[in-house]
Short mmCIF file of C-alpha atoms in Angstrom, two decimals:
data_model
loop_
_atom_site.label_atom_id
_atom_site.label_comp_id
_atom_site.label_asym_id
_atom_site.label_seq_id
_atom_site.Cartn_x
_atom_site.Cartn_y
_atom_site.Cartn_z
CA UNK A 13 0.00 0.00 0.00
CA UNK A 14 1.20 3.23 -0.76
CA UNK A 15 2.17 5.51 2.20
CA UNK A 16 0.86 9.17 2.72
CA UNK A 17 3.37 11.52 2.58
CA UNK A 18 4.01 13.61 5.50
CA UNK A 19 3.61 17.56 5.05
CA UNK A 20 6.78 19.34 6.08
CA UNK A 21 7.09 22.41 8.34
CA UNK A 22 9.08 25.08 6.64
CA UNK A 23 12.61 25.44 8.31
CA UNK A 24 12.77 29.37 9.64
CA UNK A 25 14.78 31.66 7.45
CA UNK A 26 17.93 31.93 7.70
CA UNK A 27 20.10 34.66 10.03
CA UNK A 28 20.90 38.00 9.18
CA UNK A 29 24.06 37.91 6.32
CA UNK A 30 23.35 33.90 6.17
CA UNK A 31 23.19 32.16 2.37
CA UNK A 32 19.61 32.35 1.49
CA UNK A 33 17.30 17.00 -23.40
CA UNK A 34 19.14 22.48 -27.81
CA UNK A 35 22.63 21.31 -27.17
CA UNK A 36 21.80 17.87 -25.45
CA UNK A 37 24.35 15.91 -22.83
CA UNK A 38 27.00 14.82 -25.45
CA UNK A 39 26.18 11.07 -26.13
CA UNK A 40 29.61 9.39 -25.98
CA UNK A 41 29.63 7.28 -22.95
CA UNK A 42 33.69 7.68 -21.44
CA UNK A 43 35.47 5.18 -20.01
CA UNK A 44 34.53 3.94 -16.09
CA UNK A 45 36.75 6.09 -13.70
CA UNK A 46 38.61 2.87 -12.59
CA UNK A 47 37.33 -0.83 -12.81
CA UNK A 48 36.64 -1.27 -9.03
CA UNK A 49 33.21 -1.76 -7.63
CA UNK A 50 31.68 -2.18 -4.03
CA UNK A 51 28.90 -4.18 -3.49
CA UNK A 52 26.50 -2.60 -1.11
CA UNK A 53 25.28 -5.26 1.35
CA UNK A 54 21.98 -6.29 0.25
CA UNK A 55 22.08 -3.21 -1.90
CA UNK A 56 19.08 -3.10 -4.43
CA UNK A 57 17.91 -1.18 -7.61
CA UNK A 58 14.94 -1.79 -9.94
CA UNK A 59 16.01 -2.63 -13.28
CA UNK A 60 13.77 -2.47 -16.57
CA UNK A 61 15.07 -5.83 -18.78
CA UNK A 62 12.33 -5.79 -21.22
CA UNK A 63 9.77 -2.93 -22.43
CA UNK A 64 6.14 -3.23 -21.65
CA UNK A 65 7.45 -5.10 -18.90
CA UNK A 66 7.15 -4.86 -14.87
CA UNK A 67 10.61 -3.68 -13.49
CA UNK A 68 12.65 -6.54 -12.00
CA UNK A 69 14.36 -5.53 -8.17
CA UNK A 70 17.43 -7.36 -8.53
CA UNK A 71 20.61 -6.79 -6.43
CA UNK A 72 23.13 -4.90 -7.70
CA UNK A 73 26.95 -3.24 -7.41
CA UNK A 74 27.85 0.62 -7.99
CA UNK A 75 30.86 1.99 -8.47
CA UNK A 76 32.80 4.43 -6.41
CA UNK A 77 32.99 7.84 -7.27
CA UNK A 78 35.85 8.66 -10.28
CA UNK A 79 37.33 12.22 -10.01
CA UNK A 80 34.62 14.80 -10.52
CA UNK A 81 32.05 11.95 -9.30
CA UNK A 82 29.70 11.95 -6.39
CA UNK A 83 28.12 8.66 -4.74
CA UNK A 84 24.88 9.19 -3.01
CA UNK A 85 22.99 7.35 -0.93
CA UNK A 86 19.15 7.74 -2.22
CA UNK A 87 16.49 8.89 -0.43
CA UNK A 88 13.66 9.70 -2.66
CA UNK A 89 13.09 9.43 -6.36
CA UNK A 90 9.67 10.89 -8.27
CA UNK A 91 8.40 8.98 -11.21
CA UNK A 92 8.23 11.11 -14.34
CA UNK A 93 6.42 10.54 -17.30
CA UNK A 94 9.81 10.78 -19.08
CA UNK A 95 10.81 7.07 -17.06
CA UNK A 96 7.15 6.02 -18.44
CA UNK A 97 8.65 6.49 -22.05
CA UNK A 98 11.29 4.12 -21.72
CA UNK A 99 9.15 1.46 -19.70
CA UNK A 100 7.22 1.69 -22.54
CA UNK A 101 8.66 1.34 -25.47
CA UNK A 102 8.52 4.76 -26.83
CA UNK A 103 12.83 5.50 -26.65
CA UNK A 104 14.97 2.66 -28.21
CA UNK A 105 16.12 0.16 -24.97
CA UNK A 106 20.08 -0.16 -25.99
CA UNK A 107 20.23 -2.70 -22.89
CA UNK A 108 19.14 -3.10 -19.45
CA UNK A 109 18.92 0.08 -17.35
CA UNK A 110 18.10 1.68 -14.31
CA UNK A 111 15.48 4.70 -14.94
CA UNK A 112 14.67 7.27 -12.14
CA UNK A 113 15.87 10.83 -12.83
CA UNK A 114 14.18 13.38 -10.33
CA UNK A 115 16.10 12.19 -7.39
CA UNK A 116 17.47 13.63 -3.80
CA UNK A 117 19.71 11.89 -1.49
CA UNK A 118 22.68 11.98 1.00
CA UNK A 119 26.12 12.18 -0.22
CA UNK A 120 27.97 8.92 0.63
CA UNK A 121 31.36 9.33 -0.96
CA UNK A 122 33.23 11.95 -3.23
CA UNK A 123 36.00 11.37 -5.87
CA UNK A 124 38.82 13.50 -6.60
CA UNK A 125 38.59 17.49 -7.30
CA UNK A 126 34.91 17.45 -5.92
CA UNK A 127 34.76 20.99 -3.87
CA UNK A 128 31.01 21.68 -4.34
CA UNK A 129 29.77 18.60 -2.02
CA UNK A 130 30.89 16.65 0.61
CA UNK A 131 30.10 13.52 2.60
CA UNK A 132 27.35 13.95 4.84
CA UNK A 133 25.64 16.75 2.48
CA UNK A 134 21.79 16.50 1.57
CA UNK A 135 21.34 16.91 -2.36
CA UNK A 136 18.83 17.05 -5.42
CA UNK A 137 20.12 15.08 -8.81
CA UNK A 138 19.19 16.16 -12.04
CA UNK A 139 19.51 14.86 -15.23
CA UNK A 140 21.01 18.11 -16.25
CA UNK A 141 24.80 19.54 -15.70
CA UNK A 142 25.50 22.21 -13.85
CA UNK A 143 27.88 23.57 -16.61
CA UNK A 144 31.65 23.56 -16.70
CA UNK A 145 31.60 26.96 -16.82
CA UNK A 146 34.55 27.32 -19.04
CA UNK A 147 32.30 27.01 -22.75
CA UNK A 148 30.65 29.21 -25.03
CA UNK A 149 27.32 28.29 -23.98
CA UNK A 150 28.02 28.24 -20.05
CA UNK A 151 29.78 31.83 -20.80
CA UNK A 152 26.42 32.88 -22.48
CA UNK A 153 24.64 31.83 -19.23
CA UNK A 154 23.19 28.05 -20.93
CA UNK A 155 24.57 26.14 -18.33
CA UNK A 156 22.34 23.49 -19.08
CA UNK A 157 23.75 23.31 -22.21
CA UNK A 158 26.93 23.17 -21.56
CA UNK A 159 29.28 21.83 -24.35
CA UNK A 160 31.69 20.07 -22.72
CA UNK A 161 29.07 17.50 -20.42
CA UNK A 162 29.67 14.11 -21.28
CA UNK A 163 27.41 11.02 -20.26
CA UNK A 164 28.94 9.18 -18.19
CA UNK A 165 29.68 5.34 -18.74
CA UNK A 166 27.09 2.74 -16.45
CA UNK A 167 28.00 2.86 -12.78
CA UNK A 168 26.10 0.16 -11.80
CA UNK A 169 26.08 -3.67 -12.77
CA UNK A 170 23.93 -6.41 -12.06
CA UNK A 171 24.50 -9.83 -10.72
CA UNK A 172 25.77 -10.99 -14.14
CA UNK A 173 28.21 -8.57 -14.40
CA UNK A 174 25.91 -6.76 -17.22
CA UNK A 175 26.35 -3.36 -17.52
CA UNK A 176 23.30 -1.39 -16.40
CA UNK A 177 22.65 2.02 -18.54
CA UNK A 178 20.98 5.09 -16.57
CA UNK A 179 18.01 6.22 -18.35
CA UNK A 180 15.94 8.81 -19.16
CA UNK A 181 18.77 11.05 -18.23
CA UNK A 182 22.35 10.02 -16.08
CA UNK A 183 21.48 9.40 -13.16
CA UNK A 184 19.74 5.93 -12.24
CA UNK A 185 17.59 7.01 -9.42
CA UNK A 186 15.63 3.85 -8.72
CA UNK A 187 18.56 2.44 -6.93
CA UNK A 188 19.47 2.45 -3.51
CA UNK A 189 23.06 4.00 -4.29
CA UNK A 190 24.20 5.83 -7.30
CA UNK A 191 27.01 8.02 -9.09
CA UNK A 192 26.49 11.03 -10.84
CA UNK A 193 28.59 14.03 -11.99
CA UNK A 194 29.15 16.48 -9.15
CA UNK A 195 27.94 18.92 -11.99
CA UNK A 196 24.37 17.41 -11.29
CA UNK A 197 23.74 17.93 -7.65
CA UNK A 198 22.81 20.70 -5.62
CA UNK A 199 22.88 21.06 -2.00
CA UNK A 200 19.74 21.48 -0.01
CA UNK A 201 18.33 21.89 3.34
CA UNK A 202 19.38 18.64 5.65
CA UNK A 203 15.31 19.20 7.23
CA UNK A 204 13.75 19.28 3.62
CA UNK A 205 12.77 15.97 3.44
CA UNK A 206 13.61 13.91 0.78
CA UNK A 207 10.06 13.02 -1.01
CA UNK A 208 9.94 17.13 -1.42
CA UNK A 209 13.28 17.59 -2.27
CA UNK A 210 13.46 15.01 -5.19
CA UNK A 211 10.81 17.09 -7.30
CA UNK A 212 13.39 20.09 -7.72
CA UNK A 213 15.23 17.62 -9.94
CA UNK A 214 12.99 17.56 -12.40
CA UNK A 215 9.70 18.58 -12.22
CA UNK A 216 9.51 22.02 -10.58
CA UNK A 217 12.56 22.88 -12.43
CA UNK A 218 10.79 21.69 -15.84
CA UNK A 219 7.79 22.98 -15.36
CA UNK A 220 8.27 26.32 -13.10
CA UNK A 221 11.77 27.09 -15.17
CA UNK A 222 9.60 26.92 -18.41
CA UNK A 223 7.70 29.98 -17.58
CA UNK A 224 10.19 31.66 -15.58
CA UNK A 225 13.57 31.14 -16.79
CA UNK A 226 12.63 30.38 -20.56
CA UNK A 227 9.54 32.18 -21.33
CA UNK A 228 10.19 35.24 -19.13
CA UNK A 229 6.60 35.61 -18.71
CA UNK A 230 5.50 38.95 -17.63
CA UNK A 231 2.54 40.56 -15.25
CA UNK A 232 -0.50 40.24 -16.78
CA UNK A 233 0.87 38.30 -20.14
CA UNK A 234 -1.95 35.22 -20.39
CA UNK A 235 -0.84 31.98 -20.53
CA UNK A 236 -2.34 28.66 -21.72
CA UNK A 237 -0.89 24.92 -20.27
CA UNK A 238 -1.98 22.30 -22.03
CA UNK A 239 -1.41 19.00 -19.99
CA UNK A 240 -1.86 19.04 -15.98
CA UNK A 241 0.19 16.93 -14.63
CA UNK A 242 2.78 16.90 -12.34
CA UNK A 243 5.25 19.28 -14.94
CA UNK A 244 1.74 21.32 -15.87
CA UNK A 245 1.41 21.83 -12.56
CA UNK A 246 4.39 23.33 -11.97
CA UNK A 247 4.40 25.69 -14.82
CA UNK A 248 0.64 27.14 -13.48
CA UNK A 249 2.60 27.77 -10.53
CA UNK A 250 5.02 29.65 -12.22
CA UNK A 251 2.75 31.45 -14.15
CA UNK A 252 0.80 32.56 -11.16
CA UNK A 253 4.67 33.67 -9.38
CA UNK A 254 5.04 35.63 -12.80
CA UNK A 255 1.52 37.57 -12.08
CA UNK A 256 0.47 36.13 -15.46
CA UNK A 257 -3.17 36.21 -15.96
CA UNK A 258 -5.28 34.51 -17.20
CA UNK A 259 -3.85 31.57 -16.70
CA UNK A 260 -5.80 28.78 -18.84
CA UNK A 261 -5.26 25.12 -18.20
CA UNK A 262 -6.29 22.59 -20.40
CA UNK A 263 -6.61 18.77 -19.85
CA UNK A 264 -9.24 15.96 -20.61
CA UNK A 265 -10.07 15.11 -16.85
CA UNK A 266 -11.88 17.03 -14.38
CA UNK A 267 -9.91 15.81 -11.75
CA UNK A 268 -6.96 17.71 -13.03
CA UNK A 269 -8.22 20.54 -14.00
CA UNK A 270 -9.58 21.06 -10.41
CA UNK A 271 -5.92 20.58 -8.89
CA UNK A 272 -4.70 23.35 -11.48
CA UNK A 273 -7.34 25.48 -10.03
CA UNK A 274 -5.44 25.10 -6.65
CA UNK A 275 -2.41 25.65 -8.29
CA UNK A 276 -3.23 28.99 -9.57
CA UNK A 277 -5.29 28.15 -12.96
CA UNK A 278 -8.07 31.51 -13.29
CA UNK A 279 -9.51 29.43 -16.20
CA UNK A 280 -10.29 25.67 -16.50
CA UNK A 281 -10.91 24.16 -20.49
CA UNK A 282 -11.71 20.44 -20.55
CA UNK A 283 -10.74 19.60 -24.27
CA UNK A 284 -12.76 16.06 -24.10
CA UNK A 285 -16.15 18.15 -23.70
CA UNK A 286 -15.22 21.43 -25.70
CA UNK A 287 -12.82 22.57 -28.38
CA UNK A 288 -9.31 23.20 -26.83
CA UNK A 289 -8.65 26.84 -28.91
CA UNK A 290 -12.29 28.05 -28.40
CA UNK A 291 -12.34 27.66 -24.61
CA UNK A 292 -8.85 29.57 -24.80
CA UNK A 293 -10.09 32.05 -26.71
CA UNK A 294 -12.80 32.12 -24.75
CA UNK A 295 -11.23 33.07 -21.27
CA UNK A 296 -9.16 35.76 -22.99
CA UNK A 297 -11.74 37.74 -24.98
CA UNK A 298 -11.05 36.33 -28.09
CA UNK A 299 -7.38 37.85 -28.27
CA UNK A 300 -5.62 34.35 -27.71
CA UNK A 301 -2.47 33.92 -24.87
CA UNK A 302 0.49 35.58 -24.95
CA UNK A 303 2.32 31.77 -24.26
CA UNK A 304 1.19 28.46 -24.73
CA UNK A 305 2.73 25.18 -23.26
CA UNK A 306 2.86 22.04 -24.67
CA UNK A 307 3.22 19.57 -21.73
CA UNK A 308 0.86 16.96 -23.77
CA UNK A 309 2.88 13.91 -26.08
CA UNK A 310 0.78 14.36 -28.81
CA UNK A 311 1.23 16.23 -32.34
CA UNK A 312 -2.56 17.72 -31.72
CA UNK A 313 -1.44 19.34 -28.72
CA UNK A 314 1.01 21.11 -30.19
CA UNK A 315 -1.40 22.16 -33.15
CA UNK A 316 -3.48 23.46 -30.24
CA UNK A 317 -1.06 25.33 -28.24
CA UNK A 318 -0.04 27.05 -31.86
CA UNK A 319 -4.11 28.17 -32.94
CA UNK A 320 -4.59 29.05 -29.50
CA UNK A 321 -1.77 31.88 -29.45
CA UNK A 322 -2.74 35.78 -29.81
CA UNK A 323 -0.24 37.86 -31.70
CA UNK A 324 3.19 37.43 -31.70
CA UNK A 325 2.09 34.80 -28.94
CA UNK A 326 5.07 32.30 -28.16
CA UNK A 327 4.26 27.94 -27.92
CA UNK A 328 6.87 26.48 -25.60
CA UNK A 329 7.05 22.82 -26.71
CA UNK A 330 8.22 20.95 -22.71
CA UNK A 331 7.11 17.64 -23.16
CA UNK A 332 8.32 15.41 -25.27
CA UNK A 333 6.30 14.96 -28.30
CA UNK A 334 5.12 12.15 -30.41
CA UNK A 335 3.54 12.14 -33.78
CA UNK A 336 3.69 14.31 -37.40
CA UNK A 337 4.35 17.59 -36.74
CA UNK A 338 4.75 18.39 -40.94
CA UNK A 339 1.23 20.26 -41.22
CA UNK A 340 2.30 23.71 -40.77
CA UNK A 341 2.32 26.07 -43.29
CA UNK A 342 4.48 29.13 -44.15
CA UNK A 343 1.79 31.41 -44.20
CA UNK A 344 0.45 30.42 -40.32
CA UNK A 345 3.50 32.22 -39.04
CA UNK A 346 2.35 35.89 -40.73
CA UNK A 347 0.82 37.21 -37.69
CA UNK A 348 4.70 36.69 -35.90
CA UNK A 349 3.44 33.34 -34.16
CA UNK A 350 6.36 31.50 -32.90
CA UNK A 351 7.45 28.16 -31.51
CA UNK A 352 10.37 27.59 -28.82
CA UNK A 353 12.12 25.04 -26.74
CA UNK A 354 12.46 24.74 -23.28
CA UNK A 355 15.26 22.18 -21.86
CA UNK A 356 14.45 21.11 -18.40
CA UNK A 357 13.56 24.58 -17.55
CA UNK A 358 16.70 26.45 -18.91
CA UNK A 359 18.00 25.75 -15.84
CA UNK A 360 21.35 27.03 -13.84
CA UNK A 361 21.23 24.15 -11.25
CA UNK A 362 23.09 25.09 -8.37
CA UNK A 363 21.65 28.34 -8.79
CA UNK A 364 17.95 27.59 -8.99
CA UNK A 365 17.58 24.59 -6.33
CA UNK A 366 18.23 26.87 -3.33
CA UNK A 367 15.84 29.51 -5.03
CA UNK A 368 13.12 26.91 -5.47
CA UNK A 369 13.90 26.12 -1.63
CA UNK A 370 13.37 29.26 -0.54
CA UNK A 371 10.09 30.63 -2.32
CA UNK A 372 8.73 27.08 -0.89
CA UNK A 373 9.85 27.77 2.71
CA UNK A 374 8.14 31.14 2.29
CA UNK A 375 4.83 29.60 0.62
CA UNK A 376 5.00 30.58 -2.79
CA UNK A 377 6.05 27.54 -3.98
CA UNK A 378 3.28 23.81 -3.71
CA UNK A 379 5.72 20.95 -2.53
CA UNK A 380 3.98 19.07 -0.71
CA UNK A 381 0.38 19.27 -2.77
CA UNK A 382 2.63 17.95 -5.97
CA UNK A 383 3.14 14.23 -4.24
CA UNK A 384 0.15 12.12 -4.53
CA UNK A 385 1.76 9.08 -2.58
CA UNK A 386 4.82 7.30 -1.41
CA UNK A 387 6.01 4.02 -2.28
CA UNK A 388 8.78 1.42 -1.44
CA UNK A 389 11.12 0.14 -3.85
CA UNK A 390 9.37 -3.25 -4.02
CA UNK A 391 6.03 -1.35 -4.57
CA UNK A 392 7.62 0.43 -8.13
CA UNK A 393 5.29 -1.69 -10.21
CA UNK A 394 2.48 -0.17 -8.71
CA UNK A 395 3.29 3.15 -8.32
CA UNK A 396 4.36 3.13 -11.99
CA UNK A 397 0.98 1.88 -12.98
CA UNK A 398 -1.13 4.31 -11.17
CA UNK A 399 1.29 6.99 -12.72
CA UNK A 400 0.12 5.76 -16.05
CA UNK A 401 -3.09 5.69 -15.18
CA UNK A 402 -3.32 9.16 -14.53
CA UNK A 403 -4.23 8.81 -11.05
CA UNK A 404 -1.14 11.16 -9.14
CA UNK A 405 -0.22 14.10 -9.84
CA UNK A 406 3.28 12.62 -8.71
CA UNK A 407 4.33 9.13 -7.14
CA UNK A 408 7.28 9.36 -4.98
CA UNK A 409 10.05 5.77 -4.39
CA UNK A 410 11.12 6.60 -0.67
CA UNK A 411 14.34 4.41 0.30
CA UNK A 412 15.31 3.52 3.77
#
């Protein structure tokens, strides 16, 4: 059975003077930092073998930390919809793997040059680098993007001795140890627990980082989010932080819809009872929004999020989108209609995290309404299925 998750006081603010997939990750797996590997006693991970198939909890062993390399010890890892696409089918399986990408944990070990993290410290993963700082892009301020990231090789093996690949981004979150890139973590409040702190590695970031970081939204600009879930979510939120308004939302269940109203939605447009574009329209006088945001897999969202748009109105494409997208025509794009990009919230890791952290402590950010329920490892199956379902906004693999 699932367990509820327990709401979290905010920690009190700190003292007077105190700290408050673009260019993708380069796709050339390196060479393991050394061959040596420490087997965890009883240590654990659940590992997808097949597609359309339930994930198998086998034992496994995980490297230790290479120079530049952190080991954590997990605490919490969200499933994302972005996992759900390689469970599925719907990303090519190049071998066994360990999914699990929107992770938080304690750091366990550190490898050689690591300054930003130590042993002991409480952090978010990300499948995103934090930059090397040194490139064009991380001199431009694309940290995210930063040229000179490369995915690491497979840190963990299973019984076999088969290589196990991280998916949906490097990091391999539904295990009970893992290795990432010092690059990717970011250090956060030791009291935040860890089924809070494991959305800022994805989700919030995604979805709030969208409207914030990427689309710059403005007060008063209206904004239309197709797709509530857990990344929808996240980007009403942001819109609401922005003083956007209105802010549309636009799914096919009620039940959505009505947690977007809690989440700052003005408007609610179910598309399964009434035409997506109208309904937009609609709630902004016939004008059309300023930004539209695709967080929908499907080649008719996108054709929505584009008819929906006012004048030189902006679709952000977040999600990660299936089907023909050939249809448009030169002469749609005469009124200065535009489409974008956002990567994972064009975010600046270690610079965001502790901002996320803070607007939450001071209640402007929804943690704790963003996790549906919590699960055990050996409950994955079912958590994963009622996140296909559509029934949680986001299911949460506690460890320990």
């Amino acid at each position: 059975m699932p367990r509820a998750a327990a709401p979290w006081r905010p920690i009190p603010a700190p003292p007077a003077g105190g700290d408050s997939f673009s260019v993708p990750i380069i796709d050339r797996p390196r060479e393991p930092a050394h061959p040596s590997s420490r087997k965890e006693d009883g240590m654990k991970a659940a590992v997808l073998y097949e597609v359309k198939s339930p994930l198998v909890i086998d034992e496994v062993e995980v490297d230790e930390p290479g120079p530049g390399e952190v080991k954590v010890r997990l605490g919490a890892t969200a499933i994302c919809h972005s996992d759900i696409h390689f469970f599925e089918g719907d990303v090519p399986l190049r071998g066994p793997g360990i999914a699990g990408h929107e992770a938080a944990g304690i750091v366990e070990a550190v490898g050689e040059g690591v300054t930003s993290v130590k042993a002991g410290d409480h952090v978010v993963m990300a499948p995103i680098t934090g930059g090397c700082g040194r490139c064009t892009n991380c001199m431009l301020g694309l940290r995210h993007m930063c040229q000179n990231f490369v995915r690491p090789a497979p840190h963990h093996r299973n019984r076999k001795g088969e290589a196990l690949m991280p998916l949906a981004g490097p990091v391999g979150g539904f295990a009970e140890y893992t290795v990432v890139h010092e690059t990717q973590t970011a250090k956060v409040p030791d009291d935040l627990p860890m089924h809070l702190a494991c959305l800022l590695g994805c989700g919030v970031l995604t979805g709030f980082g969208a409207v914030v970081n990427r689309a710059k939204v403005r007060p008063f600009q209206s904004v239309a989010v197709i797709g509530t879930g857990g990344v929808g979510l996240n980007a009403i939120q942001g819109a609401a932080f922005c003083g956007a308004h209105p802010i549309v939302a636009v799914d096919l269940l009620d039940s959505k819809l009505e947690a977007a109203r809690r989440f700052g939605a003005t408007h609610t447009v179910n598309a399964s009872k009434v035409d997506a574009v109208q309904g937009v329209k609609d709630a902004t006088a016939g004008r059309g929004v300023d930004f539209s945001f695709i967080m929908a897999a499907s080649s008719k969202a996108v054709r929505q999020a584009f008819e929906m748009l006012g004048p030189r109105g902006t679709a952000v494409m977040v999600q990660i989108t299936t089907g023909d997208m050939s249809d448009f025509q030169p002469r749609e794009f005469i009124g200065e209609r535009m489409f974008t990009g956002s990567m994972l919230g064009s975010t600046s890791l270690q610079l965001d995290v502790p901002r996320y952290v803070d607007i939450y402590k001071h209640g402007r950010l929804k943690l704790d309404e963003l996790v549906t329920a919590c699960y055990g490892l050996d409950e994955i199956n079912t958590a994963v299925e009622s996140s296909k379902a559509g029934e949680a906004l986001r299911n949460v693999i506690v460890f320990g």
